[in-house]
PDB file of C-alpha atoms in Angstrom:
ATOM      1  CA  MET J   1      43.907 211.101 135.539  1.00 54.00           C
ATOM      2  CA  LYS J   2      42.590 208.458 137.989  1.00 57.00           C
ATOM      3  CA  ASN J   3      39.114 209.200 137.313  1.00 55.00           C
ATOM      4  CA  VAL J   4      39.796 209.424 133.475  1.00 49.00           C
ATOM      5  CA  ILE J   5      41.216 206.292 133.603  1.00 54.00           C
ATOM      6  CA  ILE J   6      38.286 204.854 135.727  1.00 54.00           C
ATOM      7  CA  ILE J   7      35.594 206.004 133.734  1.00 55.00           C
ATOM      8  CA  LEU J   8      37.154 205.024 130.054  1.00 49.00           C
ATOM      9  CA  THR J   9      38.017 201.139 132.189  1.00 57.00           C
ATOM     10  CA  ILE J  10      34.479 200.777 132.828  1.00 57.00           C
ATOM     11  CA  CYS J  11      33.467 202.518 129.485  1.00 53.00           C
ATOM     12  CA  PHE J  12      35.539 200.189 127.333  1.00 54.00           C
ATOM     13  CA  GLY J  13      33.949 196.953 129.740  1.00 57.00           C
ATOM     14  CA  SER J  14      30.909 197.859 129.192  1.00 54.00           C
ATOM     15  CA  ILE J  15      30.742 198.138 124.961  1.00 54.00           C
ATOM     16  CA  ALA J  16      33.135 194.721 125.379  1.00 54.00           C
ATOM     17  CA  SER J  17      30.820 192.821 126.843  1.00 52.00           C
ATOM     18  CA  MET J  18      27.512 194.054 124.749  1.00 58.00           C
ATOM     19  CA  ALA J  19      30.172 192.035 122.205  1.00 60.00           C
ATOM     20  CA  GLN J  20      27.961 188.858 121.397  1.00 67.00           C
ATOM     21  CA  ASN J  21      30.223 185.473 120.089  1.00 70.00           C
ATOM     22  CA  PHE J  22      27.963 183.291 118.802  1.00 71.00           C
ATOM     23  CA  ASN J  23      30.317 180.750 117.852  1.00 72.00           C
ATOM     24  CA  THR J  24      28.296 180.218 114.571  1.00 75.00           C
ATOM     25  CA  GLU J  25      28.865 176.421 113.151  1.00 81.00           C
ATOM     26  CA  LEU J  26      27.133 174.709 110.192  1.00 84.00           C
ATOM     27  CA  GLU J  27      24.610 172.073 110.918  1.00 91.00           C
ATOM     28  CA  HIS J  28      23.075 171.118 107.477  1.00 93.00           C
ATOM     29  CA  ILE J  29      23.033 171.422 103.601  1.00 94.00           C
ATOM     30  CA  SER J  30      19.563 171.241 102.358  1.00 94.00           C
ATOM     31  CA  ILE J  31      19.098 170.191  98.645  1.00 95.00           C
ATOM     32  CA  ILE J  32      16.231 169.527  95.750  1.00 94.00           C
ATOM     33  CA  VAL J  33      15.863 166.255  93.847  1.00 95.00           C
ATOM     34  CA  LYS J  34      12.957 165.241  91.546  1.00 93.00           C
ATOM     35  CA  ASP J  35      12.955 161.777  93.066  1.00 94.00           C
ATOM     36  CA  VAL J  36      14.432 161.370  96.569  1.00 95.00           C
ATOM     37  CA  GLU J  37      13.910 157.835  96.158  1.00 96.00           C
ATOM     38  CA  LYS J  38      15.973 157.129  93.750  1.00 97.00           C
ATOM     39  CA  SER J  39      18.535 160.163  95.797  1.00 97.00           C
ATOM     40  CA  ALA J  40      18.379 158.224  98.165  1.00 97.00           C
ATOM     41  CA  ALA J  41      19.680 155.501  97.695  1.00 98.00           C
ATOM     42  CA  PHE J  42      22.347 157.331  95.706  1.00 98.00           C
ATOM     43  CA  TYR J  43      23.663 158.618  98.937  1.00 98.00           C
ATOM     44  CA  LYS J  44      23.198 155.627 100.644  1.00 98.00           C
ATOM     45  CA  ASN J  45      24.412 153.368  98.689  1.00 97.00           C
ATOM     46  CA  ILE J  46      27.682 154.872  97.149  1.00 97.00           C
ATOM     47  CA  LEU J  47      28.712 157.750  99.752  1.00 97.00           C
ATOM     48  CA  HIS J  48      27.103 155.766 102.235  1.00 97.00           C
ATOM     49  CA  LEU J  49      25.534 158.332 104.178  1.00 98.00           C
ATOM     50  CA  LYS J  50      23.612 156.752 107.535  1.00 98.00           C
ATOM     51  CA  GLU J  51      19.936 158.184 106.932  1.00 96.00           C
ATOM     52  CA  LEU J  52      18.304 159.755 109.573  1.00 96.00           C
ATOM     53  CA  PRO J  53      14.148 160.150 111.125  1.00 91.00           C
ATOM     54  CA  THR J  54      13.034 163.573 110.187  1.00 88.00           C
ATOM     55  CA  PRO J  55      11.928 165.949 113.116  1.00 85.00           C
ATOM     56  CA  TRP J  56       7.609 165.891 110.863  1.00 82.00           C
ATOM     57  CA  GLY J  57       7.715 161.577 111.036  1.00 78.00           C
ATOM     58  CA  GLU J  58       4.353 160.539 109.030  1.00 78.00           C
ATOM     59  CA  ASN J  59       4.089 164.640 108.634  1.00 80.00           C
ATOM     60  CA  THR J  60       5.791 165.354 106.622  1.00 76.00           C
ATOM     61  CA  PRO J  61       5.468 168.529 103.695  1.00 81.00           C
ATOM     62  CA  LEU J  62       7.624 166.959 101.186  1.00 87.00           C
ATOM     63  CA  PRO J  63       9.006 163.959 100.827  1.00 91.00           C
ATOM     64  CA  ALA J  64      12.517 164.197 102.425  1.00 93.00           C
ATOM     65  CA  VAL J  65      15.328 162.065 103.814  1.00 94.00           C
ATOM     66  CA  PHE J  66      17.827 162.815 106.294  1.00 95.00           C
ATOM     67  CA  PHE J  67      21.531 161.906 106.403  1.00 97.00           C
ATOM     68  CA  ASP J  68      24.301 162.059 109.127  1.00 97.00           C
ATOM     69  CA  LEU J  69      26.974 163.212 107.838  1.00 96.00           C
ATOM     70  CA  GLY J  70      29.280 162.811 111.381  1.00 94.00           C
ATOM     71  CA  ASN J  71      30.481 166.196 113.619  1.00 93.00           C
ATOM     72  CA  LYS J  72      26.230 166.631 114.148  1.00 91.00           C
ATOM     73  CA  ARG J  73      26.025 167.710 110.791  1.00 94.00           C
ATOM     74  CA  GLU J  74      23.182 166.463 108.209  1.00 97.00           C
ATOM     75  CA  LEU J  75      22.204 166.367 104.665  1.00 97.00           C
ATOM     76  CA  HIS J  76      18.871 166.862 103.761  1.00 96.00           C
ATOM     77  CA  VAL J  77      17.329 165.798 100.172  1.00 96.00           C
ATOM     78  CA  THR J  78      14.059 166.796  99.510  1.00 94.00           C
ATOM     79  CA  GLU J  79      11.309 166.060  96.768  1.00 93.00           C
ATOM     80  CA  TYR J  80      10.458 169.296  94.953  1.00 91.00           C
ATOM     81  CA  ASN J  81      10.185 170.455  91.488  1.00 86.00           C
ATOM     82  CA  SER J  82      12.241 173.447  90.280  1.00 85.00           C
ATOM     83  CA  GLU J  83      14.896 174.383  88.145  1.00 83.00           C
ATOM     84  CA  VAL J  84      18.642 174.333  90.036  1.00 82.00           C
ATOM     85  CA  LYS J  85      21.262 175.898  88.290  1.00 85.00           C
ATOM     86  CA  LEU J  86      24.542 173.757  88.704  1.00 88.00           C
ATOM     87  CA  HIS J  87      28.128 174.912  88.929  1.00 89.00           C
ATOM     88  CA  LYS J  88      31.335 172.315  89.724  1.00 91.00           C
ATOM     89  CA  PHE J  89      32.508 174.325  92.099  1.00 90.00           C
ATOM     90  CA  ILE J  90      28.848 174.324  93.741  1.00 90.00           C
ATOM     91  CA  HIS J  91      29.654 170.557  95.331  1.00 94.00           C
ATOM     92  CA  LEU J  92      28.903 168.464  98.470  1.00 95.00           C
ATOM     93  CA  ALA J  93      33.380 167.816  99.490  1.00 95.00           C
ATOM     94  CA  PHE J  94      33.406 163.870 101.600  1.00 95.00           C
ATOM     95  CA  ALA J  95      36.516 162.521 103.052  1.00 95.00           C
ATOM     96  CA  ILE J  96      37.197 159.018 102.919  1.00 94.00           C
ATOM     97  CA  ASN J  97      39.982 156.900 104.556  1.00 94.00           C
ATOM     98  CA  ASP J  98      40.411 153.977 101.721  1.00 95.00           C
ATOM     99  CA  PHE J  99      40.920 156.610  99.070  1.00 96.00           C
ATOM    100  CA  ASP J 100      41.806 153.300  96.402  1.00 96.00           C
ATOM    101  CA  ALA J 101      39.074 151.511  97.070  1.00 95.00           C
ATOM    102  CA  TYR J 102      36.326 153.475  96.951  1.00 96.00           C
ATOM    103  CA  LEU J 103      37.499 154.191  92.877  1.00 96.00           C
ATOM    104  CA  GLN J 104      37.295 150.488  92.830  1.00 96.00           C
ATOM    105  CA  PHE J 105      33.295 150.849  94.323  1.00 96.00           C
ATOM    106  CA  LEU J 106      32.549 153.487  91.733  1.00 96.00           C
ATOM    107  CA  ASN J 107      34.606 151.680  88.641  1.00 96.00           C
ATOM    108  CA  LYS J 108      32.378 148.971  90.072  1.00 96.00           C
ATOM    109  CA  ASN J 109      29.042 150.434  90.501  1.00 96.00           C
ATOM    110  CA  GLY J 110      29.291 152.569  86.972  1.00 95.00           C
ATOM    111  CA  ILE J 111      30.206 155.898  88.280  1.00 96.00           C
ATOM    112  CA  SER J 112      31.573 158.086  86.342  1.00 96.00           C
ATOM    113  CA  TYR J 113      34.373 160.450  88.525  1.00 97.00           C
ATOM    114  CA  GLY J 114      36.869 162.482  87.352  1.00 96.00           C
ATOM    115  CA  GLU J 115      39.410 166.027  88.220  1.00 94.00           C
ATOM    116  CA  PHE J 116      38.102 168.949  88.373  1.00 92.00           C
ATOM    117  CA  SER J 117      38.093 169.864  84.453  1.00 90.00           C
ATOM    118  CA  ASP J 118      36.977 166.134  82.944  1.00 87.00           C
ATOM    119  CA  LYS J 119      35.263 162.821  84.046  1.00 85.00           C
ATOM    120  CA  ASN J 120      37.695 161.293  82.604  1.00 92.00           C
ATOM    121  CA  MET J 121      38.010 158.885  85.471  1.00 92.00           C
ATOM    122  CA  LYS J 122      41.687 159.928  86.523  1.00 94.00           C
ATOM    123  CA  PHE J 123      42.013 161.543  90.014  1.00 95.00           C
ATOM    124  CA  GLN J 124      43.930 165.208  90.329  1.00 95.00           C
ATOM    125  CA  THR J 125      46.595 165.964  93.492  1.00 95.00           C
ATOM    126  CA  ARG J 126      46.419 168.966  94.670  1.00 94.00           C
ATOM    127  CA  ILE J 127      48.749 170.866  95.466  1.00 93.00           C
ATOM    128  CA  ASP J 128      48.330 169.949  99.138  1.00 94.00           C
ATOM    129  CA  GLY J 129      48.591 166.400  98.052  1.00 95.00           C
ATOM    130  CA  VAL J 130      44.851 165.034  98.627  1.00 96.00           C
ATOM    131  CA  ARG J 131      43.914 162.806  96.393  1.00 97.00           C
ATOM    132  CA  GLN J 132      40.118 164.144  94.731  1.00 97.00           C
ATOM    133  CA  ILE J 133      37.779 162.770  92.293  1.00 97.00           C
ATOM    134  CA  TYR J 134      34.378 164.632  91.480  1.00 96.00           C
ATOM    135  CA  PHE J 135      31.206 163.141  89.991  1.00 96.00           C
ATOM    136  CA  GLN J 136      27.418 164.095  90.017  1.00 95.00           C
ATOM    137  CA  ASP J 137      24.599 162.219  92.006  1.00 96.00           C
ATOM    138  CA  PRO J 138      21.188 161.267  90.547  1.00 95.00           C
ATOM    139  CA  ASP J 139      19.866 165.153  89.543  1.00 94.00           C
ATOM    140  CA  GLY J 140      23.637 166.542  88.947  1.00 94.00           C
ATOM    141  CA  TYR J 141      24.555 167.667  92.399  1.00 95.00           C
ATOM    142  CA  TRP J 142      28.598 167.611  92.358  1.00 95.00           C
ATOM    143  CA  ILE J 143      29.871 165.775  95.123  1.00 96.00           C
ATOM    144  CA  GLU J 144      34.460 165.883  95.942  1.00 96.00           C
ATOM    145  CA  VAL J 145      35.305 162.452  97.279  1.00 96.00           C
ATOM    146  CA  ASN J 146      39.680 163.162  98.845  1.00 96.00           C
ATOM    147  CA  ASP J 147      41.798 161.709 101.308  1.00 96.00           C
ATOM    148  CA  ALA J 148      42.344 164.176 103.291  1.00 93.00           C
ATOM    149  CA  LYS J 149      43.306 163.817 106.863  1.00 90.00           C
ATOM    150  CA  HIS J 150      41.299 166.134 109.204  1.00 74.00           C
TER     151      HIS J 150
END
């Protein structure tokens, strides 16, 4: 019986040691746009994202701008002439620390926003108490801004 337990321990130990934990994390999100300069201005000026250098430098295969999303995550914006089917369920979400001031900022900049169901210039409050709005970038990508605390 003792030998059976030892053999089983060795077998199961070997199987367990072969299982790998890859620790998968989000590294970047990539979107395509029709005019990279117009989109870059939007992400810099409306979302206040910091531009990063691309890994290609001057030898970029396509016009592209990279942005820092924080926590070593990036948004890659690449100019490419292709049709993309967009839906509000597919969106980028950003949490901000001063939701009310951000709404005033959007109003001053003429950005139409609203609840998930409408661009009615109102915010909605989720069941967990987080306030959120939705608006679109120049290419129609949906963006959520909320006051979630992380």
